[in-house]
PDB file of C-alpha atoms in Angstrom:
ATOM      1  CA  UNK V   1     153.906  51.492  22.835  1.00  0.00           C
ATOM      2  CA  UNK V   2     154.567  54.744  20.867  1.00  0.00           C
ATOM      3  CA  UNK V   3     156.705  57.510  22.254  1.00  0.00           C
ATOM      4  CA  UNK V   4     154.538  60.356  23.761  1.00  0.00           C
ATOM      5  CA  UNK V   5     154.603  63.464  21.722  1.00  0.00           C
ATOM      6  CA  UNK V   6     155.066  66.951  23.332  1.00  0.00           C
ATOM      7  CA  UNK V   7     154.845  70.606  22.456  1.00  0.00           C
ATOM      8  CA  UNK V   8     157.688  72.241  24.086  1.00  0.00           C
ATOM      9  CA  UNK V   9     157.594  75.828  25.278  1.00  0.00           C
ATOM     10  CA  UNK V  10     160.957  77.408  26.082  1.00  0.00           C
ATOM     11  CA  UNK V  11     160.988  80.677  28.064  1.00  0.00           C
ATOM     12  CA  UNK V  12     163.270  83.670  28.042  1.00  0.00           C
ATOM     13  CA  UNK V  13     165.958  84.318  30.659  1.00  0.00           C
ATOM     14  CA  UNK V  14     169.279  85.052  29.110  1.00  0.00           C
ATOM     15  CA  UNK V  15     171.952  82.600  30.097  1.00  0.00           C
ATOM     16  CA  UNK V  16     169.518  80.673  32.258  1.00  0.00           C
ATOM     17  CA  UNK V  17     168.379  79.443  28.798  1.00  0.00           C
ATOM     18  CA  UNK V  18     171.243  77.005  28.864  1.00  0.00           C
ATOM     19  CA  UNK V  19     168.987  74.956  31.113  1.00  0.00           C
ATOM     20  CA  UNK V  20     166.693  74.254  28.095  1.00  0.00           C
ATOM     21  CA  UNK V  21     169.505  72.100  26.729  1.00  0.00           C
ATOM     22  CA  UNK V  22     169.447  69.923  29.795  1.00  0.00           C
ATOM     23  CA  UNK V  23     165.670  69.700  29.790  1.00  0.00           C
ATOM     24  CA  UNK V  24     165.746  68.567  26.115  1.00  0.00           C
ATOM     25  CA  UNK V  25     168.274  65.962  26.765  1.00  0.00           C
ATOM     26  CA  UNK V  26     166.161  64.578  29.585  1.00  0.00           C
ATOM     27  CA  UNK V  27     163.029  64.583  27.612  1.00  0.00           C
ATOM     28  CA  UNK V  28     164.749  62.537  24.775  1.00  0.00           C
ATOM     29  CA  UNK V  29     166.278  60.234  27.288  1.00  0.00           C
ATOM     30  CA  UNK V  30     162.824  59.587  28.839  1.00  0.00           C
ATOM     31  CA  UNK V  31     161.487  58.625  25.282  1.00  0.00           C
ATOM     32  CA  UNK V  32     159.423  61.761  24.592  1.00  0.00           C
ATOM     33  CA  UNK V  33     159.225  63.020  21.003  1.00  0.00           C
ATOM     34  CA  UNK V  34     159.294  66.723  20.645  1.00  0.00           C
ATOM     35  CA  UNK V  35     156.906  67.591  17.756  1.00  0.00           C
ATOM     36  CA  UNK V  36     156.556  71.295  18.220  1.00  0.00           C
ATOM     37  CA  UNK V  37     158.560  74.129  19.814  1.00  0.00           C
ATOM     38  CA  UNK V  38     157.497  77.607  20.744  1.00  0.00           C
ATOM     39  CA  UNK V  39     160.227  79.847  22.157  1.00  0.00           C
ATOM     40  CA  UNK V  40     161.115  83.506  23.208  1.00  0.00           C
ATOM     41  CA  UNK V  41     164.605  84.875  23.484  1.00  0.00           C
ATOM     42  CA  UNK V  42     167.131  82.263  24.516  1.00  0.00           C
ATOM     43  CA  UNK V  43     164.086  79.715  24.254  1.00  0.00           C
ATOM     44  CA  UNK V  44     163.733  80.727  20.594  1.00  0.00           C
ATOM     45  CA  UNK V  45     167.595  80.151  20.047  1.00  0.00           C
ATOM     46  CA  UNK V  46     167.797  76.792  21.780  1.00  0.00           C
ATOM     47  CA  UNK V  47     164.557  75.720  20.156  1.00  0.00           C
ATOM     48  CA  UNK V  48     165.628  76.712  16.681  1.00  0.00           C
ATOM     49  CA  UNK V  49     168.945  75.077  17.064  1.00  0.00           C
ATOM     50  CA  UNK V  50     167.230  71.766  18.100  1.00  0.00           C
ATOM     51  CA  UNK V  51     164.711  72.044  15.236  1.00  0.00           C
ATOM     52  CA  UNK V  52     167.597  72.237  12.669  1.00  0.00           C
ATOM     53  CA  UNK V  53     169.726  69.530  14.412  1.00  0.00           C
ATOM     54  CA  UNK V  54     172.586  71.699  15.413  1.00  0.00           C
ATOM     55  CA  UNK V  55     171.942  71.894  19.207  1.00  0.00           C
ATOM     56  CA  UNK V  56     174.816  69.388  19.911  1.00  0.00           C
ATOM     57  CA  UNK V  57     177.354  71.588  18.106  1.00  0.00           C
ATOM     58  CA  UNK V  58     176.137  74.705  19.887  1.00  0.00           C
ATOM     59  CA  UNK V  59     176.410  72.881  23.241  1.00  0.00           C
ATOM     60  CA  UNK V  60     180.087  71.905  22.608  1.00  0.00           C
ATOM     61  CA  UNK V  61     180.739  75.546  21.619  1.00  0.00           C
ATOM     62  CA  UNK V  62     179.254  77.183  24.749  1.00  0.00           C
ATOM     63  CA  UNK V  63     180.872  74.591  27.064  1.00  0.00           C
ATOM     64  CA  UNK V  64     184.270  75.802  25.970  1.00  0.00           C
ATOM     65  CA  UNK V  65     183.512  79.550  26.762  1.00  0.00           C
ATOM     66  CA  UNK V  66     185.111  81.231  29.772  1.00  0.00           C
ATOM     67  CA  UNK V  67     184.297  84.729  30.935  1.00  0.00           C
ATOM     68  CA  UNK V  68     186.954  86.230  28.746  1.00  0.00           C
ATOM     69  CA  UNK V  69     185.619  84.455  25.765  1.00  0.00           C
ATOM     70  CA  UNK V  70     182.214  85.848  26.365  1.00  0.00           C
ATOM     71  CA  UNK V  71     183.551  89.360  26.830  1.00  0.00           C
ATOM     72  CA  UNK V  72     185.323  89.164  23.480  1.00  0.00           C
ATOM     73  CA  UNK V  73     182.110  88.200  21.663  1.00  0.00           C
ATOM     74  CA  UNK V  74     180.373  91.330  22.928  1.00  0.00           C
ATOM     75  CA  UNK V  75     180.762  93.854  20.098  1.00  0.00           C
ATOM     76  CA  UNK V  76     179.727  97.060  21.677  1.00  0.00           C
ATOM     77  CA  UNK V  77     177.537  99.400  19.526  1.00  0.00           C
ATOM     78  CA  UNK V  78     177.479 103.130  19.352  1.00  0.00           C
ATOM     79  CA  UNK V  79     174.195 103.012  17.239  1.00  0.00           C
ATOM     80  CA  UNK V  80     170.906 103.910  18.747  1.00  0.00           C
ATOM     81  CA  UNK V  81     168.855 101.093  20.258  1.00  0.00           C
ATOM     82  CA  UNK V  82     171.253  98.928  22.191  1.00  0.00           C
ATOM     83  CA  UNK V  83     174.583  98.535  23.704  1.00  0.00           C
ATOM     84  CA  UNK V  84     175.625  95.303  21.848  1.00  0.00           C
ATOM     85  CA  UNK V  85     175.502  94.782  18.109  1.00  0.00           C
ATOM     86  CA  UNK V  86     175.735  90.980  18.426  1.00  0.00           C
ATOM     87  CA  UNK V  87     177.280  90.473  15.012  1.00  0.00           C
ATOM     88  CA  UNK V  88     180.155  88.251  16.306  1.00  0.00           C
ATOM     89  CA  UNK V  89     177.772  85.862  18.040  1.00  0.00           C
ATOM     90  CA  UNK V  90     175.462  85.751  14.969  1.00  0.00           C
ATOM     91  CA  UNK V  91     178.358  85.181  12.727  1.00  0.00           C
ATOM     92  CA  UNK V  92     179.019  81.963  14.808  1.00  0.00           C
ATOM     93  CA  UNK V  93     175.486  80.924  14.874  1.00  0.00           C
ATOM     94  CA  UNK V  94     175.236  81.447  11.054  1.00  0.00           C
ATOM     95  CA  UNK V  95     178.001  78.982  10.602  1.00  0.00           C
ATOM     96  CA  UNK V  96     175.898  76.347  12.607  1.00  0.00           C
ATOM     97  CA  UNK V  97     172.551  77.073  11.119  1.00  0.00           C
ATOM     98  CA  UNK V  98     173.209  78.114   7.623  1.00  0.00           C
ATOM     99  CA  UNK V  99     170.348  79.302   5.487  1.00  0.00           C
ATOM    100  CA  UNK V 100     167.241  77.564   6.943  1.00  0.00           C
ATOM    101  CA  UNK V 101     163.587  78.498   6.495  1.00  0.00           C
ATOM    102  CA  UNK V 102     161.271  77.843   9.339  1.00  0.00           C
ATOM    103  CA  UNK V 103     158.589  76.220   7.211  1.00  0.00           C
ATOM    104  CA  UNK V 104     161.089  73.584   6.017  1.00  0.00           C
ATOM    105  CA  UNK V 105     162.122  72.445   9.537  1.00  0.00           C
ATOM    106  CA  UNK V 106     161.258  68.920  10.440  1.00  0.00           C
ATOM    107  CA  UNK V 107     159.142  70.037  13.350  1.00  0.00           C
ATOM    108  CA  UNK V 108     156.767  72.980  13.824  1.00  0.00           C
ATOM    109  CA  UNK V 109     158.519  75.983  15.238  1.00  0.00           C
ATOM    110  CA  UNK V 110     157.619  79.441  16.501  1.00  0.00           C
ATOM    111  CA  UNK V 111     159.941  82.263  17.675  1.00  0.00           C
ATOM    112  CA  UNK V 112     158.236  85.141  19.453  1.00  0.00           C
ATOM    113  CA  UNK V 113     159.459  88.773  19.208  1.00  0.00           C
ATOM    114  CA  UNK V 114     158.010  92.150  20.294  1.00  0.00           C
ATOM    115  CA  UNK V 115     157.112  94.874  17.858  1.00  0.00           C
ATOM    116  CA  UNK V 116     157.597  98.031  19.899  1.00  0.00           C
ATOM    117  CA  UNK V 117     156.094 100.229  17.223  1.00  0.00           C
ATOM    118  CA  UNK V 118     152.725  98.488  17.193  1.00  0.00           C
ATOM    119  CA  UNK V 119     153.198  97.257  20.777  1.00  0.00           C
ATOM    120  CA  UNK V 120     152.207  93.628  19.908  1.00  0.00           C
ATOM    121  CA  UNK V 121     153.730  90.150  19.727  1.00  0.00           C
ATOM    122  CA  UNK V 122     155.047  88.882  16.442  1.00  0.00           C
ATOM    123  CA  UNK V 123     155.147  85.071  15.824  1.00  0.00           C
ATOM    124  CA  UNK V 124     157.751  83.926  13.345  1.00  0.00           C
ATOM    125  CA  UNK V 125     156.354  80.675  11.767  1.00  0.00           C
ATOM    126  CA  UNK V 126     157.906  80.972   8.437  1.00  0.00           C
ATOM    127  CA  UNK V 127     160.792  82.822   6.828  1.00  0.00           C
ATOM    128  CA  UNK V 128     164.488  82.983   7.759  1.00  0.00           C
ATOM    129  CA  UNK V 129     165.324  81.029  10.898  1.00  0.00           C
ATOM    130  CA  UNK V 130     168.279  83.073  11.875  1.00  0.00           C
ATOM    131  CA  UNK V 131     166.448  86.406  11.438  1.00  0.00           C
ATOM    132  CA  UNK V 132     163.578  85.112  13.607  1.00  0.00           C
ATOM    133  CA  UNK V 133     166.029  84.116  16.292  1.00  0.00           C
ATOM    134  CA  UNK V 134     167.846  87.422  16.083  1.00  0.00           C
ATOM    135  CA  UNK V 135     164.677  89.395  16.539  1.00  0.00           C
ATOM    136  CA  UNK V 136     163.515  87.303  19.411  1.00  0.00           C
ATOM    137  CA  UNK V 137     166.595  87.674  21.556  1.00  0.00           C
ATOM    138  CA  UNK V 138     167.088  91.415  21.144  1.00  0.00           C
ATOM    139  CA  UNK V 139     166.949  92.252  24.751  1.00  0.00           C
ATOM    140  CA  UNK V 140     165.862  95.939  25.089  1.00  0.00           C
ATOM    141  CA  UNK V 141     168.714  98.404  25.614  1.00  0.00           C
ATOM    142  CA  UNK V 142     171.198  95.586  25.600  1.00  0.00           C
ATOM    143  CA  UNK V 143     171.079  94.251  22.020  1.00  0.00           C
ATOM    144  CA  UNK V 144     170.279  96.369  19.059  1.00  0.00           C
ATOM    145  CA  UNK V 145     166.724  95.720  17.731  1.00  0.00           C
ATOM    146  CA  UNK V 146     165.850  94.238  14.345  1.00  0.00           C
ATOM    147  CA  UNK V 147     164.156  96.420  11.731  1.00  0.00           C
ATOM    148  CA  UNK V 148     161.865  94.596   9.397  1.00  0.00           C
ATOM    149  CA  UNK V 149     159.383  96.231   7.126  1.00  0.00           C
ATOM    150  CA  UNK V 150     157.716  98.809   9.399  1.00  0.00           C
ATOM    151  CA  UNK V 151     158.401  96.920  12.568  1.00  0.00           C
ATOM    152  CA  UNK V 152     161.029  97.463  15.166  1.00  0.00           C
ATOM    153  CA  UNK V 153     161.527  94.073  16.838  1.00  0.00           C
ATOM    154  CA  UNK V 154     163.015  93.340  20.266  1.00  0.00           C
ATOM    155  CA  UNK V 155     163.088  90.456  22.783  1.00  0.00           C
ATOM    156  CA  UNK V 156     159.717  88.418  22.749  1.00  0.00           C
ATOM    157  CA  UNK V 157     159.933  88.408  26.665  1.00  0.00           C
ATOM    158  CA  UNK V 158     159.043  92.059  26.627  1.00  0.00           C
ATOM    159  CA  UNK V 159     155.541  90.959  26.181  1.00  0.00           C
ATOM    160  CA  UNK V 160     155.502  87.104  26.470  1.00  0.00           C
ATOM    161  CA  UNK V 161     158.401  85.392  28.272  1.00  0.00           C
ATOM    162  CA  UNK V 162     156.721  81.948  28.129  1.00  0.00           C
ATOM    163  CA  UNK V 163     154.754  81.638  24.773  1.00  0.00           C
ATOM    164  CA  UNK V 164     152.306  78.694  25.293  1.00  0.00           C
ATOM    165  CA  UNK V 165     149.672  80.141  23.085  1.00  0.00           C
ATOM    166  CA  UNK V 166     151.263  79.139  19.694  1.00  0.00           C
ATOM    167  CA  UNK V 167     151.083  75.437  20.869  1.00  0.00           C
ATOM    168  CA  UNK V 168     147.441  75.392  21.852  1.00  0.00           C
ATOM    169  CA  UNK V 169     146.242  73.932  18.576  1.00  0.00           C
ATOM    170  CA  UNK V 170     149.019  71.264  18.437  1.00  0.00           C
ATOM    171  CA  UNK V 171     147.685  67.614  18.352  1.00  0.00           C
ATOM    172  CA  UNK V 172     150.340  66.381  20.914  1.00  0.00           C
ATOM    173  CA  UNK V 173     150.012  64.408  24.049  1.00  0.00           C
ATOM    174  CA  UNK V 174     151.324  67.111  26.410  1.00  0.00           C
ATOM    175  CA  UNK V 175     152.387  70.799  26.490  1.00  0.00           C
ATOM    176  CA  UNK V 176     155.563  71.146  28.470  1.00  0.00           C
ATOM    177  CA  UNK V 177     156.719  74.640  29.322  1.00  0.00           C
ATOM    178  CA  UNK V 178     160.182  75.539  30.782  1.00  0.00           C
ATOM    179  CA  UNK V 179     159.983  78.620  33.045  1.00  0.00           C
ATOM    180  CA  UNK V 180     163.356  80.257  33.767  1.00  0.00           C
ATOM    181  CA  UNK V 181     161.919  82.551  36.392  1.00  0.00           C
ATOM    182  CA  UNK V 182     161.030  79.831  38.945  1.00  0.00           C
ATOM    183  CA  UNK V 183     160.843  80.599  42.698  1.00  0.00           C
ATOM    184  CA  UNK V 184     164.115  80.456  44.732  1.00  0.00           C
ATOM    185  CA  UNK V 185     164.520  76.986  46.221  1.00  0.00           C
ATOM    186  CA  UNK V 186     163.316  76.477  49.801  1.00  0.00           C
ATOM    187  CA  UNK V 187     166.103  75.640  52.293  1.00  0.00           C
ATOM    188  CA  UNK V 188     165.615  72.022  53.649  1.00  0.00           C
ATOM    189  CA  UNK V 189     164.541  71.540  57.215  1.00  0.00           C
ATOM    190  CA  UNK V 190     167.429  70.259  59.324  1.00  0.00           C
ATOM    191  CA  UNK V 191     166.986  66.639  60.590  1.00  0.00           C
ATOM    192  CA  UNK V 192     167.814  65.507  64.163  1.00  0.00           C
ATOM    193  CA  UNK V 193     171.235  64.506  63.014  1.00  0.00           C
ATOM    194  CA  UNK V 194     171.945  67.992  61.821  1.00  0.00           C
ATOM    195  CA  UNK V 195     170.766  69.698  65.002  1.00  0.00           C
ATOM    196  CA  UNK V 196     174.349  70.007  66.343  1.00  0.00           C
ATOM    197  CA  UNK V 197     175.332  72.079  63.300  1.00  0.00           C
ATOM    198  CA  UNK V 198     172.289  74.350  63.342  1.00  0.00           C
ATOM    199  CA  UNK V 199     173.893  77.058  65.354  1.00  0.00           C
ATOM    200  CA  UNK V 200     176.884  77.160  62.985  1.00  0.00           C
ATOM    201  CA  UNK V 201     174.561  77.196  59.927  1.00  0.00           C
ATOM    202  CA  UNK V 202     172.632  80.104  61.308  1.00  0.00           C
ATOM    203  CA  UNK V 203     175.715  82.150  61.962  1.00  0.00           C
ATOM    204  CA  UNK V 204     176.967  81.494  58.476  1.00  0.00           C
ATOM    205  CA  UNK V 205     173.583  82.474  57.084  1.00  0.00           C
ATOM    206  CA  UNK V 206     173.567  85.710  58.971  1.00  0.00           C
ATOM    207  CA  UNK V 207     177.080  86.551  57.627  1.00  0.00           C
ATOM    208  CA  UNK V 208     175.926  85.787  54.155  1.00  0.00           C
ATOM    209  CA  UNK V 209     172.924  88.108  54.538  1.00  0.00           C
ATOM    210  CA  UNK V 210     175.112  90.927  55.664  1.00  0.00           C
ATOM    211  CA  UNK V 211     177.469  90.315  52.829  1.00  0.00           C
ATOM    212  CA  UNK V 212     174.705  90.280  50.268  1.00  0.00           C
ATOM    213  CA  UNK V 213     173.253  93.438  51.770  1.00  0.00           C
ATOM    214  CA  UNK V 214     176.509  95.245  51.292  1.00  0.00           C
ATOM    215  CA  UNK V 215     176.704  93.979  47.696  1.00  0.00           C
ATOM    216  CA  UNK V 216     173.245  95.285  46.966  1.00  0.00           C
ATOM    217  CA  UNK V 217     174.160  98.734  48.033  1.00  0.00           C
ATOM    218  CA  UNK V 218     176.880  98.755  45.377  1.00  0.00           C
ATOM    219  CA  UNK V 219     174.732  97.573  42.523  1.00  0.00           C
ATOM    220  CA  UNK V 220     175.931  99.060  39.143  1.00  0.00           C
ATOM    221  CA  UNK V 221     173.572 100.529  36.521  1.00  0.00           C
ATOM    222  CA  UNK V 222     173.979  97.302  34.565  1.00  0.00           C
ATOM    223  CA  UNK V 223     172.973  95.262  37.743  1.00  0.00           C
ATOM    224  CA  UNK V 224     169.893  97.332  38.177  1.00  0.00           C
ATOM    225  CA  UNK V 225     168.802  97.080  34.524  1.00  0.00           C
ATOM    226  CA  UNK V 226     169.277  93.281  34.791  1.00  0.00           C
ATOM    227  CA  UNK V 227     167.294  92.868  37.923  1.00  0.00           C
ATOM    228  CA  UNK V 228     164.561  95.143  36.696  1.00  0.00           C
ATOM    229  CA  UNK V 229     164.141  93.185  33.507  1.00  0.00           C
ATOM    230  CA  UNK V 230     164.108  89.870  35.520  1.00  0.00           C
ATOM    231  CA  UNK V 231     161.246  91.425  37.773  1.00  0.00           C
ATOM    232  CA  UNK V 232     159.284  92.318  34.771  1.00  0.00           C
ATOM    233  CA  UNK V 233     159.811  88.924  33.058  1.00  0.00           C
ATOM    234  CA  UNK V 234     158.630  87.106  36.222  1.00  0.00           C
ATOM    235  CA  UNK V 235     155.452  89.158  36.401  1.00  0.00           C
ATOM    236  CA  UNK V 236     154.605  88.735  32.743  1.00  0.00           C
ATOM    237  CA  UNK V 237     155.274  84.954  33.038  1.00  0.00           C
ATOM    238  CA  UNK V 238     152.838  84.693  35.910  1.00  0.00           C
ATOM    239  CA  UNK V 239     150.247  86.679  33.989  1.00  0.00           C
ATOM    240  CA  UNK V 240     150.591  84.661  30.743  1.00  0.00           C
ATOM    241  CA  UNK V 241     150.410  81.209  32.216  1.00  0.00           C
ATOM    242  CA  UNK V 242     147.386  82.152  34.083  1.00  0.00           C
ATOM    243  CA  UNK V 243     145.605  82.567  30.735  1.00  0.00           C
ATOM    244  CA  UNK V 244     147.479  79.756  28.915  1.00  0.00           C
ATOM    245  CA  UNK V 245     148.438  76.993  31.357  1.00  0.00           C
ATOM    246  CA  UNK V 246     150.670  74.205  30.126  1.00  0.00           C
ATOM    247  CA  UNK V 247     150.079  70.590  31.092  1.00  0.00           C
ATOM    248  CA  UNK V 248     153.453  70.385  32.837  1.00  0.00           C
ATOM    249  CA  UNK V 249     155.554  73.229  34.110  1.00  0.00           C
ATOM    250  CA  UNK V 250     159.418  72.767  34.631  1.00  0.00           C
ATOM    251  CA  UNK V 251     160.605  75.542  36.837  1.00  0.00           C
ATOM    252  CA  UNK V 252     164.246  76.702  36.830  1.00  0.00           C
ATOM    253  CA  UNK V 253     165.166  78.671  39.797  1.00  0.00           C
ATOM    254  CA  UNK V 254     166.010  82.314  39.111  1.00  0.00           C
ATOM    255  CA  UNK V 255     169.249  82.062  41.054  1.00  0.00           C
ATOM    256  CA  UNK V 256     170.803  79.377  38.916  1.00  0.00           C
ATOM    257  CA  UNK V 257     172.744  82.323  37.318  1.00  0.00           C
ATOM    258  CA  UNK V 258     172.443  85.878  36.234  1.00  0.00           C
ATOM    259  CA  UNK V 259     171.099  86.978  32.817  1.00  0.00           C
ATOM    260  CA  UNK V 260     174.500  87.399  31.268  1.00  0.00           C
ATOM    261  CA  UNK V 261     176.547  84.554  32.855  1.00  0.00           C
ATOM    262  CA  UNK V 262     177.110  82.855  29.556  1.00  0.00           C
ATOM    263  CA  UNK V 263     180.333  81.362  30.781  1.00  0.00           C
ATOM    264  CA  UNK V 264     178.392  79.054  33.189  1.00  0.00           C
ATOM    265  CA  UNK V 265     177.055  76.653  30.544  1.00  0.00           C
ATOM    266  CA  UNK V 266     178.004  73.447  32.251  1.00  0.00           C
ATOM    267  CA  UNK V 267     176.279  73.999  35.570  1.00  0.00           C
ATOM    268  CA  UNK V 268     173.249  75.602  34.126  1.00  0.00           C
ATOM    269  CA  UNK V 269     172.747  72.781  31.575  1.00  0.00           C
ATOM    270  CA  UNK V 270     172.968  70.407  34.593  1.00  0.00           C
ATOM    271  CA  UNK V 271     170.353  72.441  36.542  1.00  0.00           C
ATOM    272  CA  UNK V 272     167.999  71.820  33.541  1.00  0.00           C
ATOM    273  CA  UNK V 273     168.488  68.090  33.641  1.00  0.00           C
ATOM    274  CA  UNK V 274     167.853  67.915  37.447  1.00  0.00           C
ATOM    275  CA  UNK V 275     164.666  69.932  37.152  1.00  0.00           C
ATOM    276  CA  UNK V 276     163.416  68.035  34.075  1.00  0.00           C
ATOM    277  CA  UNK V 277     163.831  64.643  35.943  1.00  0.00           C
ATOM    278  CA  UNK V 278     161.770  66.020  38.931  1.00  0.00           C
ATOM    279  CA  UNK V 279     158.868  67.310  36.819  1.00  0.00           C
ATOM    280  CA  UNK V 280     158.776  64.433  34.276  1.00  0.00           C
ATOM    281  CA  UNK V 281     157.294  62.289  36.972  1.00  0.00           C
ATOM    282  CA  UNK V 282     154.209  64.623  36.898  1.00  0.00           C
ATOM    283  CA  UNK V 283     154.040  64.241  33.058  1.00  0.00           C
ATOM    284  CA  UNK V 284     153.979  60.503  33.137  1.00  0.00           C
ATOM    285  CA  UNK V 285     150.867  60.567  35.340  1.00  0.00           C
ATOM    286  CA  UNK V 286     149.006  62.746  32.782  1.00  0.00           C
ATOM    287  CA  UNK V 287     149.547  60.426  29.671  1.00  0.00           C
TER     288      UNK V 287
END
């Protein structure tokens, strides 16, 4: 029996995008063949790296990054449009990707960006791969935008955090989307064996709530911007998938990490693997 083909849609979500690596690994392990990729922001980056067969090298690199390494990669910019230039990161990515054109990739690929001049999506389905990725991940106010022709391009998630539409015409068995703004996990109901520990757990939960409440009162401007963008992305994702529902949705919990926790690759990749194994059971029933 042939391996089922899928169109893979990879959503935006900053460092949560590391989960896409775990999902891809599980899909390949289960025998699926990725024939098409559509991605926004980190989804465009991970998808582009996979399409040009350099994802393994990227994974090895990010697994070795600690918080200090990430900080040294952030070259702050005093130019208008964003806090971070991103040249250090893209110099490293350029070493991995090289000069690759999207139309020459072995699988169909789409990177989605947002043109804030015309207020519309821009789909990169041909041209320079690195430029397309750079435009797609330019988070507004954080990374400097990409100026191309008469367009000013920023993160595709500003309009479409989960771009299913580019895959609608694909002749594949399934459209599988990875949403990085999934609901927070529901705590398990204690069993009878756990009843003796319930009081202690409740006490701990209350203490945590007070601690988190105190932390919220001290949110920095950076934290507020981060949470605001997350809230907008979640709302846009719900709106978009209502119009273009995938066959299978793999949800990654929003609390797996914060947007800029790029030093947590190991645990976030594992979260992607776990989520993929759960949702692949649904996919098998639809083929």
